[in-house]
Coordinates of C-alpha atoms in Angstrom, one line a residue:
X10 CA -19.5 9.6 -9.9
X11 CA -19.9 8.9 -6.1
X12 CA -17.8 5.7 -6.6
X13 CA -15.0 7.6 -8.1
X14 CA -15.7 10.5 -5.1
X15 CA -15.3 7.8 -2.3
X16 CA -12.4 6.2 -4.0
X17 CA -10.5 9.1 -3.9
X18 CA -11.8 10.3 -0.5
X19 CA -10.3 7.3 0.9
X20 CA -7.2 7.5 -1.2
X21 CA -6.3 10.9 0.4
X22 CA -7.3 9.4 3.7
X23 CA -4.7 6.7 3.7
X24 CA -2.0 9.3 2.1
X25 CA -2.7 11.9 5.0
X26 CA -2.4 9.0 7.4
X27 CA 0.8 7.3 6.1
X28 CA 2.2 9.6 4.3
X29 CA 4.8 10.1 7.4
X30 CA 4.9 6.6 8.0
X31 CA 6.0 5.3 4.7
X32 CA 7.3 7.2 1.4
X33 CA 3.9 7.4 -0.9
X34 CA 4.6 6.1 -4.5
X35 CA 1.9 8.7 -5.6
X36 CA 1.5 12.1 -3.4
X37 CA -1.5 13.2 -5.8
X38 CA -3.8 11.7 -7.8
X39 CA -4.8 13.4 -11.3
X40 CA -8.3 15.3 -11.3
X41 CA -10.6 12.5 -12.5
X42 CA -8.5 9.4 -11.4
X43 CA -10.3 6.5 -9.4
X44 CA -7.9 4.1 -7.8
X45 CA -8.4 0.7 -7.4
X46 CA -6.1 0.8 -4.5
X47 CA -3.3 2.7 -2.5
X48 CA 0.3 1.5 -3.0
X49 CA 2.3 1.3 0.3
X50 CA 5.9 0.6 -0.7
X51 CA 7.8 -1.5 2.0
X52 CA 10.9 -3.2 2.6
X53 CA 9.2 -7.0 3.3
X54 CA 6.0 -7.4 1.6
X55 CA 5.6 -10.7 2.9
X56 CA 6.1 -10.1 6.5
X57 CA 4.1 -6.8 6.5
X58 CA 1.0 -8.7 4.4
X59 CA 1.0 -11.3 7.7
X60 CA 1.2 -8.3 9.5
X61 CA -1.3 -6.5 7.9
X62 CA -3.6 -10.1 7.9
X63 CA -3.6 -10.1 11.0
X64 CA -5.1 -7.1 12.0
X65 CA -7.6 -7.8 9.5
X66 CA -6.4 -6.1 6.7
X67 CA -6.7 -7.3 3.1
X68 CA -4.0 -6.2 1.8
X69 CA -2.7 -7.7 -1.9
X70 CA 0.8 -8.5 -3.2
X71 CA 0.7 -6.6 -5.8
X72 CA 2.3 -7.6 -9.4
X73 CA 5.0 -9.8 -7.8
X74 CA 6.3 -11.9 -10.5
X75 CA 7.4 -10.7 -14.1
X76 CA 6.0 -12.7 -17.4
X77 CA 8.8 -14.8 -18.7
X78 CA 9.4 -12.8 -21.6
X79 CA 9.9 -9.8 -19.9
X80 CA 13.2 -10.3 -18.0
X81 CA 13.4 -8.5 -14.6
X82 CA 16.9 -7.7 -15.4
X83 CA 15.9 -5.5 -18.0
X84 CA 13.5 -3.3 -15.8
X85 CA 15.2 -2.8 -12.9
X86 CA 12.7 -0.2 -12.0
X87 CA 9.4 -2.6 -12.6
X88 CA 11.5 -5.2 -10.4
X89 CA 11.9 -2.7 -7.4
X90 CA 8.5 -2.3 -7.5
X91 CA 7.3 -5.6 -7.7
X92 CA 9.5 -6.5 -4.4
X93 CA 8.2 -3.6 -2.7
X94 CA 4.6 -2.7 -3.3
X95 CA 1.4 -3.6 -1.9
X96 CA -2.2 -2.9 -2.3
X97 CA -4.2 -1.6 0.3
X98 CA -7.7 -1.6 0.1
X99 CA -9.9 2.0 -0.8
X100 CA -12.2 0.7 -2.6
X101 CA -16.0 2.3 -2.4
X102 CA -17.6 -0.2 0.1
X103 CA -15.1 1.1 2.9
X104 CA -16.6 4.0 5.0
X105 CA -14.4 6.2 7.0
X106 CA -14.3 4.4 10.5
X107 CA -13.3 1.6 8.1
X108 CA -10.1 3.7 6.2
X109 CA -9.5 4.5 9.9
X110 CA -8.8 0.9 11.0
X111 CA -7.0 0.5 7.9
X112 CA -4.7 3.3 8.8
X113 CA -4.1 2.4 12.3
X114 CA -3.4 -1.3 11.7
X115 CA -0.6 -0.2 9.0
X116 CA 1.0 2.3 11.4
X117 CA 1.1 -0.4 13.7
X118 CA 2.6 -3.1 11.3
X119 CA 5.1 -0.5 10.3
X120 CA 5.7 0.4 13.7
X121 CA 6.0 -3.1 14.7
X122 CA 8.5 -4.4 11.8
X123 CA 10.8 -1.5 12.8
X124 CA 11.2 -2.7 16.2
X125 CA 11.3 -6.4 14.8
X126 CA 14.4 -5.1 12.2
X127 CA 16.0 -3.3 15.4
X128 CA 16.1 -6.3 17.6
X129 CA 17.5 -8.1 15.2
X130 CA 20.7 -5.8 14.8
X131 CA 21.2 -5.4 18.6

């Protein structure tokens, strides 16, 4: 029980913290549910995980490629989600000044590949 309590404690941390940030693929979890992680959907997984890295963040590419009898053509749902969503970390071992840093250093890689995409258009 106080696995699944600080899973979820730092689920609703990261969701409080990023919710503004970046759209949340979940904006509750069921009573009872203990996530393994918190999705952050973004537009460039693999610049934001070297973002993320960086800042010390380990952050996962989550369920990027689809098995070969599964065509992603067919799923065209699955496929935006494999391109777009990454796991961050809430697992039980993480107190809050950690979930903290965790927030802070994805605002920042957020903030960071915005002004990265707006350079690049001026």
């Amino acid at each position: 029980p106080s696995i699944v309590a600080t899973r979820r404690r730092n689920y609703f941390f990261l969701l409080g913290r990023l919710r503004e940030w970046a759209t949340p693929l979940h904006n509750e979890l069921p009573h009872g549910v203990c996530p393994l992680f918190f999705p952050l959907v973004v537009d460039d997984k693999a610049a934001m995980l070297a973002r993320l890295r960086k800042r010390g963040v380990e952050a996962i590419d989550f369920w990027s490629e689809f098995h070969p009898g599964c065509p992603a053509d067919e799923f065209p749902e699955a496929a935006r989600l494999r391109r777009s969503v990454l796991e961050l970390p809430c697992h039980q071992d993480l107190n809050p000044e950690a979930m903290a840093h965790v927030a802070a250093s994805v605002q920042q890689a957020l903030h960071e590949g915005s002004a990265l995409r707006c350079r690049a258009r001026g």
